Tab-separated table of C-alpha atoms in Angstrom:
chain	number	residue	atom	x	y	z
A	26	UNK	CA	-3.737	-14.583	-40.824
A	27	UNK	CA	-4.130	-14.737	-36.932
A	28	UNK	CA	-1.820	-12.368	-34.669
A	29	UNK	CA	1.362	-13.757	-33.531
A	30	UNK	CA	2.259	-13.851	-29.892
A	31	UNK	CA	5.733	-13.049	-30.367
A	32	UNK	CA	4.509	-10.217	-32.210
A	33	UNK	CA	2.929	-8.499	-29.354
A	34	UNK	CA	3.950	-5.861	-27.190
A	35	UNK	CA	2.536	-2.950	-24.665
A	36	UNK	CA	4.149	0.725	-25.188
A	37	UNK	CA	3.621	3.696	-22.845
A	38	UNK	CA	2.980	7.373	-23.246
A	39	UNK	CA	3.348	9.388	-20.489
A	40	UNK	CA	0.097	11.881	-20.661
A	41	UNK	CA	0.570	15.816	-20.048
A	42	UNK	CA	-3.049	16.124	-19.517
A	43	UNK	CA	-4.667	13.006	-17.761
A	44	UNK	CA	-7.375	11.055	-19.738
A	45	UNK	CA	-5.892	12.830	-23.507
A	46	UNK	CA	-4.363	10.387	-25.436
A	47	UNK	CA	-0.878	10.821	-25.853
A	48	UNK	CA	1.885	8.116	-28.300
A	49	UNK	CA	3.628	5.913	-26.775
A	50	UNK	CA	7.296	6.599	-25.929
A	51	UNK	CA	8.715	3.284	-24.708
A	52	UNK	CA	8.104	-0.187	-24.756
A	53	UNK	CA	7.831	-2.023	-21.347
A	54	UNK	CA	9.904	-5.325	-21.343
A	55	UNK	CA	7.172	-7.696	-19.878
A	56	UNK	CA	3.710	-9.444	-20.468
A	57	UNK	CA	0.332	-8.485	-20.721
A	58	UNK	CA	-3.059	-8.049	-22.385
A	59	UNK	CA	-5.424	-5.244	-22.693
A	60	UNK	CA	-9.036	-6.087	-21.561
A	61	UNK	CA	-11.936	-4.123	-22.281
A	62	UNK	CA	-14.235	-4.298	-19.828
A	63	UNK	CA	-17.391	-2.899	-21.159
A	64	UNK	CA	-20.500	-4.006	-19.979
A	65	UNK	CA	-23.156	-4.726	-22.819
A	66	UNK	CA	-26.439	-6.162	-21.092
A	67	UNK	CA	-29.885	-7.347	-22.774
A	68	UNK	CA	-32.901	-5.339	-21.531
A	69	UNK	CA	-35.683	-6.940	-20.229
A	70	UNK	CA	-39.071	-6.043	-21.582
A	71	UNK	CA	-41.957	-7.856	-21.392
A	72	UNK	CA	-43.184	-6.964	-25.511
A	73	UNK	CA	-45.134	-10.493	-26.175
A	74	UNK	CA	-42.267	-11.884	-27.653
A	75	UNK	CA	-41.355	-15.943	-26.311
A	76	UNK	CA	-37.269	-15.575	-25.483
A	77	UNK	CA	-37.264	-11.551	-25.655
A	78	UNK	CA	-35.360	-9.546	-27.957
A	79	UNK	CA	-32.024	-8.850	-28.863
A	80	UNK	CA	-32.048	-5.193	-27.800
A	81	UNK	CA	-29.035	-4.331	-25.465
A	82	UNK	CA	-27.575	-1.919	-23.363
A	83	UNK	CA	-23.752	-0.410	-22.990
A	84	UNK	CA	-24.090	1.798	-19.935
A	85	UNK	CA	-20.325	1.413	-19.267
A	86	UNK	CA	-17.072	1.622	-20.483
A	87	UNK	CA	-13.399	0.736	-19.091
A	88	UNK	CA	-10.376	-0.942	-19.366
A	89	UNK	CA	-7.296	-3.175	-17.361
A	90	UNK	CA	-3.852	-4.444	-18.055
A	91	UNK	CA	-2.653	-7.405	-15.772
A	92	UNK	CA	1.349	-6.988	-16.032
A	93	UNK	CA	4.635	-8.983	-14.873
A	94	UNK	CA	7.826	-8.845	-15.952
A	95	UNK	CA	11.568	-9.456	-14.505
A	96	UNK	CA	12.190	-6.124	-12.686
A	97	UNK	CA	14.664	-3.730	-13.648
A	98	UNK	CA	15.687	-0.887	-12.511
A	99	UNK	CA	14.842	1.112	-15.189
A	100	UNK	CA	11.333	0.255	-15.840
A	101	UNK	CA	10.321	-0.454	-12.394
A	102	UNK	CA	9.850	3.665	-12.226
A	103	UNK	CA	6.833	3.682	-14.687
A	104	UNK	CA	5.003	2.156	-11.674
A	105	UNK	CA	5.761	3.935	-9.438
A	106	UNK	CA	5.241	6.787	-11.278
A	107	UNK	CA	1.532	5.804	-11.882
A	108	UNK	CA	1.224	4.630	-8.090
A	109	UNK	CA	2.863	6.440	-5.721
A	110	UNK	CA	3.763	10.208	-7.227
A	111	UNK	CA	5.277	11.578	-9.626
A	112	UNK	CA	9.293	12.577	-9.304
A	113	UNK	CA	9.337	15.870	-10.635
A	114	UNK	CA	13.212	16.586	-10.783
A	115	UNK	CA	15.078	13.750	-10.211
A	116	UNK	CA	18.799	14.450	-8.900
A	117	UNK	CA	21.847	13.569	-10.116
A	118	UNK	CA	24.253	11.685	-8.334
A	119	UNK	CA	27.143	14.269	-8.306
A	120	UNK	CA	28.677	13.584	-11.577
A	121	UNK	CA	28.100	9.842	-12.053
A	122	UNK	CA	25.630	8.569	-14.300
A	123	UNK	CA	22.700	7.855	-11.844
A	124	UNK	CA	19.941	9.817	-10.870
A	125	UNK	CA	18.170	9.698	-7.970
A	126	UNK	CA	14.460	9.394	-7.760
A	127	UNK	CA	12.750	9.353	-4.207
A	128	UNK	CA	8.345	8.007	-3.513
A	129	UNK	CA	7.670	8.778	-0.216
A	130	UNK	CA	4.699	7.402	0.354
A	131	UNK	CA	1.623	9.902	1.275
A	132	UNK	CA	0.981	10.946	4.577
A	133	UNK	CA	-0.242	14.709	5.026
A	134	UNK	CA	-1.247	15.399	1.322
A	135	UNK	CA	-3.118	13.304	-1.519
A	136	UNK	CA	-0.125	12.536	-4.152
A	137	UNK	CA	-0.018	13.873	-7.792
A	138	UNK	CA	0.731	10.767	-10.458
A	139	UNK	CA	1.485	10.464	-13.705
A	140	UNK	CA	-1.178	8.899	-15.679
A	141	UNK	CA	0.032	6.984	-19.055
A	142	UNK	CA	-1.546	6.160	-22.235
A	143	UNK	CA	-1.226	2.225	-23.218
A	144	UNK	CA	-1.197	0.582	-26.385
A	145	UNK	CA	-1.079	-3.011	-26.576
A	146	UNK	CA	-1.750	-5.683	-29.390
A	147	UNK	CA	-0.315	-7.799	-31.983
A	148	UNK	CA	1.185	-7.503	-35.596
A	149	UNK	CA	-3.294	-8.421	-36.079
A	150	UNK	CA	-4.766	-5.773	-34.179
A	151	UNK	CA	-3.640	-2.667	-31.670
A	152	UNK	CA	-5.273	-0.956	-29.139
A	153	UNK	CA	-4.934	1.884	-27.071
A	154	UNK	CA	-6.479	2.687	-23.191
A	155	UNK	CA	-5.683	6.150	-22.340
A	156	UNK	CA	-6.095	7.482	-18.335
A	157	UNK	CA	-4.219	4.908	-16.984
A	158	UNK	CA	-3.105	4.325	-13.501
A	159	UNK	CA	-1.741	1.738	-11.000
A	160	UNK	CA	-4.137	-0.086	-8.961
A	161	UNK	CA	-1.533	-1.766	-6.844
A	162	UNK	CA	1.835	-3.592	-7.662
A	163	UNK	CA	3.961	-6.404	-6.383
A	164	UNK	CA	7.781	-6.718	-6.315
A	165	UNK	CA	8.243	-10.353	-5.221
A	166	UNK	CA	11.778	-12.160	-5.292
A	167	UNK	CA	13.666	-15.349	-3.701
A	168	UNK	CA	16.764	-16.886	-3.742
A	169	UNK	CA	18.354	-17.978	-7.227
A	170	UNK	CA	16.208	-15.987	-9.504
A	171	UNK	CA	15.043	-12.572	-10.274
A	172	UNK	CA	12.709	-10.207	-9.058
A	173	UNK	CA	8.875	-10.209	-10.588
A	174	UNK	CA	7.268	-6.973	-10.695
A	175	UNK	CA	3.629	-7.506	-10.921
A	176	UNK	CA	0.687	-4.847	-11.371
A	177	UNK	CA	-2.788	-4.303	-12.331
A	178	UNK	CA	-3.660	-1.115	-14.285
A	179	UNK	CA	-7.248	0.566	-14.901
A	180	UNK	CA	-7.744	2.689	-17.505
A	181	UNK	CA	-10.471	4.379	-19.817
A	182	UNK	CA	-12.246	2.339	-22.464
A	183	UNK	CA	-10.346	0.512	-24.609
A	184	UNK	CA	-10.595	1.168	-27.999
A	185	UNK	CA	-8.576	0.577	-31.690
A	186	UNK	CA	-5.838	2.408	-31.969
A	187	UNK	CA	-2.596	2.004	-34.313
A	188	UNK	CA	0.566	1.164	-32.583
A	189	UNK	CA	3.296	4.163	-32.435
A	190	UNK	CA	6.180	3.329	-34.790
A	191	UNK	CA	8.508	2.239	-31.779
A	192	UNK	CA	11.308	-0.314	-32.689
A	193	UNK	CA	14.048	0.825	-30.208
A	194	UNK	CA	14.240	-1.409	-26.650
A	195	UNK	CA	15.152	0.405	-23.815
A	196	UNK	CA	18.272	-0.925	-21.887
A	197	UNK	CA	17.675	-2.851	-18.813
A	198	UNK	CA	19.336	-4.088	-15.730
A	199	UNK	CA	17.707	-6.831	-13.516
A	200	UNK	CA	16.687	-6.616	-9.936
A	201	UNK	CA	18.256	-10.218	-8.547
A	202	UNK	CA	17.570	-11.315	-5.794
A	203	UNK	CA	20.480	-12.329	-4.840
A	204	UNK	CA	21.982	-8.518	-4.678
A	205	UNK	CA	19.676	-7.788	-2.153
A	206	UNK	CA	20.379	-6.770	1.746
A	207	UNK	CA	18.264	-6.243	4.624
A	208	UNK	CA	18.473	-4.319	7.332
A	209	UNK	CA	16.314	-4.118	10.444
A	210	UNK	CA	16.668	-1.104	13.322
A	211	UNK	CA	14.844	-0.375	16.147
A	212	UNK	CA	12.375	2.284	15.510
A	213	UNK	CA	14.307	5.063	17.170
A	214	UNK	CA	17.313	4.505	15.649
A	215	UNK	CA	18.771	4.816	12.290
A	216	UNK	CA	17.324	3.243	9.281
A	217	UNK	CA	19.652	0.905	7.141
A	218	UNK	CA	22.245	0.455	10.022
A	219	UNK	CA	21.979	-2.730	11.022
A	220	UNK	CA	22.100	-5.912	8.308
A	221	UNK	CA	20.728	-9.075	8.675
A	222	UNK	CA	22.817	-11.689	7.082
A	223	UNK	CA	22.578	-15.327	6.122
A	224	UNK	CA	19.110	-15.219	7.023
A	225	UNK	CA	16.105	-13.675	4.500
A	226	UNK	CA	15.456	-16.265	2.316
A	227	UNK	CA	11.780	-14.394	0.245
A	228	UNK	CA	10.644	-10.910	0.193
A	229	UNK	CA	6.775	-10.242	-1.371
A	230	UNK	CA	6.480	-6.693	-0.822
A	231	UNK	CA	3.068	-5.612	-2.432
A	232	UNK	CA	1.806	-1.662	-2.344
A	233	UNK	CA	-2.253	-1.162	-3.124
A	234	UNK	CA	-2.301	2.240	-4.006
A	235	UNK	CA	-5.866	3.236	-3.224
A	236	UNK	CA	-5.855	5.434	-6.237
A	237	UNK	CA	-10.163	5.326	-7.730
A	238	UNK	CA	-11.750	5.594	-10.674
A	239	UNK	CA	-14.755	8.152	-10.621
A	240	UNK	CA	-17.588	7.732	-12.186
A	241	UNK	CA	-19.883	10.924	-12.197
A	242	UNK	CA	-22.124	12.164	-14.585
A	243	UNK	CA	-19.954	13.972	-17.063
A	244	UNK	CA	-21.311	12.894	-20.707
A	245	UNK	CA	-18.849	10.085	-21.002
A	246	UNK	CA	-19.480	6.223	-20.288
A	247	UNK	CA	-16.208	5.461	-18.922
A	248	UNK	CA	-14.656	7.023	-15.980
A	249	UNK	CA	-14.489	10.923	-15.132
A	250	UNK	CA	-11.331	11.258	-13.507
A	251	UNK	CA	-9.171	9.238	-10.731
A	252	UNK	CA	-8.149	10.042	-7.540
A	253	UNK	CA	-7.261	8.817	-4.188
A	254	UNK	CA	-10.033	7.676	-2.073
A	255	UNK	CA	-8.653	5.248	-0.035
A	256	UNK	CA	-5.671	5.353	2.384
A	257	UNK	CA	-2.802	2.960	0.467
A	258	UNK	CA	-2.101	-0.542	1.820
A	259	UNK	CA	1.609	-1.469	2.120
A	260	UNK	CA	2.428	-5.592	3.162
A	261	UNK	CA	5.531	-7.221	2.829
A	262	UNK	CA	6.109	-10.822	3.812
A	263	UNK	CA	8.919	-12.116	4.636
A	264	UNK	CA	10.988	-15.367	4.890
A	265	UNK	CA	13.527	-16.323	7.640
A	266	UNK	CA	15.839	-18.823	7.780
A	267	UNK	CA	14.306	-20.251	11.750
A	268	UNK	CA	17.854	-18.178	13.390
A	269	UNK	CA	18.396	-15.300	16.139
A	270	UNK	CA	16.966	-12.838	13.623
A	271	UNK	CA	13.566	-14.766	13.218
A	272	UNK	CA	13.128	-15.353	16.910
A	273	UNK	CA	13.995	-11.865	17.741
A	274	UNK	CA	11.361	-10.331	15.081
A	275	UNK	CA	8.423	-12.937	16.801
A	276	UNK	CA	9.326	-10.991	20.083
A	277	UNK	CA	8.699	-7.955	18.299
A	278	UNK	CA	5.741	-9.023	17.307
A	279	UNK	CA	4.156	-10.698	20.456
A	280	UNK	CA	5.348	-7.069	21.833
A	281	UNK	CA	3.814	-5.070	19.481
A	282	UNK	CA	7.236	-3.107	19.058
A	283	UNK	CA	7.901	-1.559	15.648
A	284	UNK	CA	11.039	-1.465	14.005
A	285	UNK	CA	12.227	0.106	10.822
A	286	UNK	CA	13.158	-2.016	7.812
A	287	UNK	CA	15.445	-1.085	4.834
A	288	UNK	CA	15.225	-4.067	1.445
A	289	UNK	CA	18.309	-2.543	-0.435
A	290	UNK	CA	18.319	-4.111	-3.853
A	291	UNK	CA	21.837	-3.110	-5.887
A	292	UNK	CA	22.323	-4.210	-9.637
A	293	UNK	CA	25.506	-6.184	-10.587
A	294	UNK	CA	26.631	-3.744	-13.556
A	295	UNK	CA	28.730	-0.367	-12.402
A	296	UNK	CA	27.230	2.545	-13.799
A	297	UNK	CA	29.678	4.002	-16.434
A	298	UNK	CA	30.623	6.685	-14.194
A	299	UNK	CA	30.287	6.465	-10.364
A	300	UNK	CA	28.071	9.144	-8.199
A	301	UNK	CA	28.986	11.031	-5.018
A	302	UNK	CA	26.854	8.286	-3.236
A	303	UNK	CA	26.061	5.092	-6.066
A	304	UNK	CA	28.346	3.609	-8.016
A	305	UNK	CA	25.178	1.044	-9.206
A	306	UNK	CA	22.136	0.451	-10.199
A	307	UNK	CA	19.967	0.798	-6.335
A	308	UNK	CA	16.802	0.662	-5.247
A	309	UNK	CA	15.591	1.059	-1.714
A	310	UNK	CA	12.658	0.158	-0.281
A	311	UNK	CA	12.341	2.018	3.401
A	312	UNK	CA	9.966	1.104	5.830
A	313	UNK	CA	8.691	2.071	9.347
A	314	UNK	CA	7.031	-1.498	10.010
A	315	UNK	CA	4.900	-3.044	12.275
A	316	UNK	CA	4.964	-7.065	12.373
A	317	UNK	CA	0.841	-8.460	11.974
A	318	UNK	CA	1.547	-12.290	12.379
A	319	UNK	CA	3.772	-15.366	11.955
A	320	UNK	CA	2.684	-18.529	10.700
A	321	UNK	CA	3.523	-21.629	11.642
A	322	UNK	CA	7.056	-23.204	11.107
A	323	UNK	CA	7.961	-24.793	7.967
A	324	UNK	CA	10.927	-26.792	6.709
A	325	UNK	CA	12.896	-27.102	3.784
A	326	UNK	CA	15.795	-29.829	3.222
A	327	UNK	CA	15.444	-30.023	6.760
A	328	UNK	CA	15.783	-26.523	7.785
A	329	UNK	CA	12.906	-24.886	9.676
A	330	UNK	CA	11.947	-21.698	8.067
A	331	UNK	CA	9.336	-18.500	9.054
A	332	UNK	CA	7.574	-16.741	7.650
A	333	UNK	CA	5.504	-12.866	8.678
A	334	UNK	CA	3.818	-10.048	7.131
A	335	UNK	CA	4.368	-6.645	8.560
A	336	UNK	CA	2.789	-3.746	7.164
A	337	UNK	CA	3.726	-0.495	6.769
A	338	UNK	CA	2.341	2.941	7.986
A	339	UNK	CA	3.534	6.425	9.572
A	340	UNK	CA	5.125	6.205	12.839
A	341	UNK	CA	5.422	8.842	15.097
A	342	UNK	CA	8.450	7.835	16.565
A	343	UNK	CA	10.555	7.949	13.110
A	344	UNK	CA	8.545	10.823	12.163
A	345	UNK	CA	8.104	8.668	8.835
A	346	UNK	CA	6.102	7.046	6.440
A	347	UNK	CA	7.481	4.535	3.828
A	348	UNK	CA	9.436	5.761	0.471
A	349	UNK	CA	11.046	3.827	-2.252
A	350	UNK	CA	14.496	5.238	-4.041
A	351	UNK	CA	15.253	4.364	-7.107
A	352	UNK	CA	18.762	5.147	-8.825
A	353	UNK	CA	19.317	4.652	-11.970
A	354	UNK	CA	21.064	6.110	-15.147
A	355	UNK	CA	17.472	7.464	-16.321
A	356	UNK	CA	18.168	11.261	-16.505
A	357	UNK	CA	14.498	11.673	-17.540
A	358	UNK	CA	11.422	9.094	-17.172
A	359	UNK	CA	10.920	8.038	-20.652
């Protein structure tokens, strides 16, 4: 009988030792297919035959996950995990049941992260893609509905595996929209001082983590290891209600003036025991930014609306690069 599609699911290992297989640990709450991405090619020979033969080639081997899911707090750290660094000792808040985990993004020093082992399939078939890493990842949200965390993941080849006996889901809490501040401050000053109400109306904050596959020769036909070999890409667009706070960022713009921007996304369920500092679910995104362009105005139900993309790099004013906190009651990554 065929595979059902409510049947299938992707679980992650965390590996100890990057490219060896390890069993999955968790299953991510989300969607997504495996796709090998071998190349198999027909060799072309000139042997007196009309239409050639069948002879053919594999001279490559690798693998890719397109994900989305809601986002939640919870599971949101795989990606960052396998894109940004890896938090080695997360802190707990005081004695509430968060933890704190802090990404700064890389400035001085090519970041360690954590690469996972996949399986994904159906109650048909399973397969497993070990060496994985994140590629780049999107958190996008707007008003009324939850964030979507979206990602592309490379891997090794992709080859038939049995699922790990996994049956237990992992608790979640959602990343709304809805729960989420802003806060824009002049570059000098402090970050997360000054909110901007009444005003954001989309955020589309998308991190390419210029993480590589390498490809040397190393007696293998997929990829040797990964690495960074390209400086990360950070954008975030942006959605204004056409107010004060719009006109004044278009200024900035036209001006060249940075500014630093904090997205501070809190869940709507109190942790069981409050921290020192969190008494929620929290994530913060933190982010010396420099506006790249406006477009043109919109409308919607009448309203005039704007929207820019700023990106995000170190500033020497702040003396800071971007970092993302995430708080949750995680005591470990699972």
């Amino acid at each position: 009988m065929s595979g059902r599609k409510s049947l299938s699911k992707l679980q992650v290992g965390r590996e100890s030792t990057a490219g060896t297989a390890v069993a999955a640990t968790t299953i991510l709450r989300g969607s997504g297919r495996l796709l090998d991405n071998r190349l198999i090619e027909r060799v072309p020979e000139d042997v007196a035959i009309i239409g050639g033969t069948d002879r053919t080639n594999n001279p490559m081997k690798g693998g890719g996950l397109a994900w989305s899911q809601v986002a939640t707090f919870e599971q949101i750290l795989h990606f960052l995990e396998a894109g940004i660094a890896t938090e080695a000792s997360p802190t707990q808040d005081g004695a509430g049941s968060g933890y704190i985990y802090d990404y700064p993004f890389p400035s001085t020093a090519a970041p360690t992260i954590k690469t996972y082992t996949l399986e994904g399939g159906d109650d048909n078939e399973a397969e497993r893609m070990a060496y994985c890493f994140v590629n780049d990842f999107t958190l996008s949200g707007t008003g009324r509905r939850p964030y979507q965390l979206s990602a592309n993941w490379v891997g090794r080849s992709v080859e038939v595996n049995a699922f790990t006996s996994l049956s237990t889901l992992v608790a979640v809490n959602t990343m709304n929209f809805g729960m989420t501040k802003i806060y824009i401050d002049a570059i000098g000053g402090t970050i997360g001082t000054t909110i901007k109400s009444n005003t954001v109306r989309m955020v589309n904050f998308k991190y390419t983590t210029g993480i590589q596959a390498k490809d040397t020769a190393d007696g293998r036909l997929d990829f040797s290891f990964a690495q960074t070999g390209q400086d990360y890409i950070c954008k975030t667009q942006v959605e204004f209600e056409h107010d004060a706070t719009a006109a004044a960022q278009k200024v900035n713009w036209r001006a060249e003036t940075p500014v630093l921007v904090r997205i501070k996304i809190e869940g709507s369920t109190a942790f069981a025991s409050a921290g020192t500092t969190y008494s929620v679910p929290t994530v913060l995104i933190d982010l010396p930014a420099k506006w790249e362009n406006f477009e043109k105005l919109g409308d919607v139900n009448g309203n005039n609306i704007l929207r820019g993309t700023f990106f995000t790099a170190y500033n020497t004013t702040a003396a800071r690069t971007g970092s993302i906190t995430v708080v949750a009651a995680v005591a470990t990554v699972p």
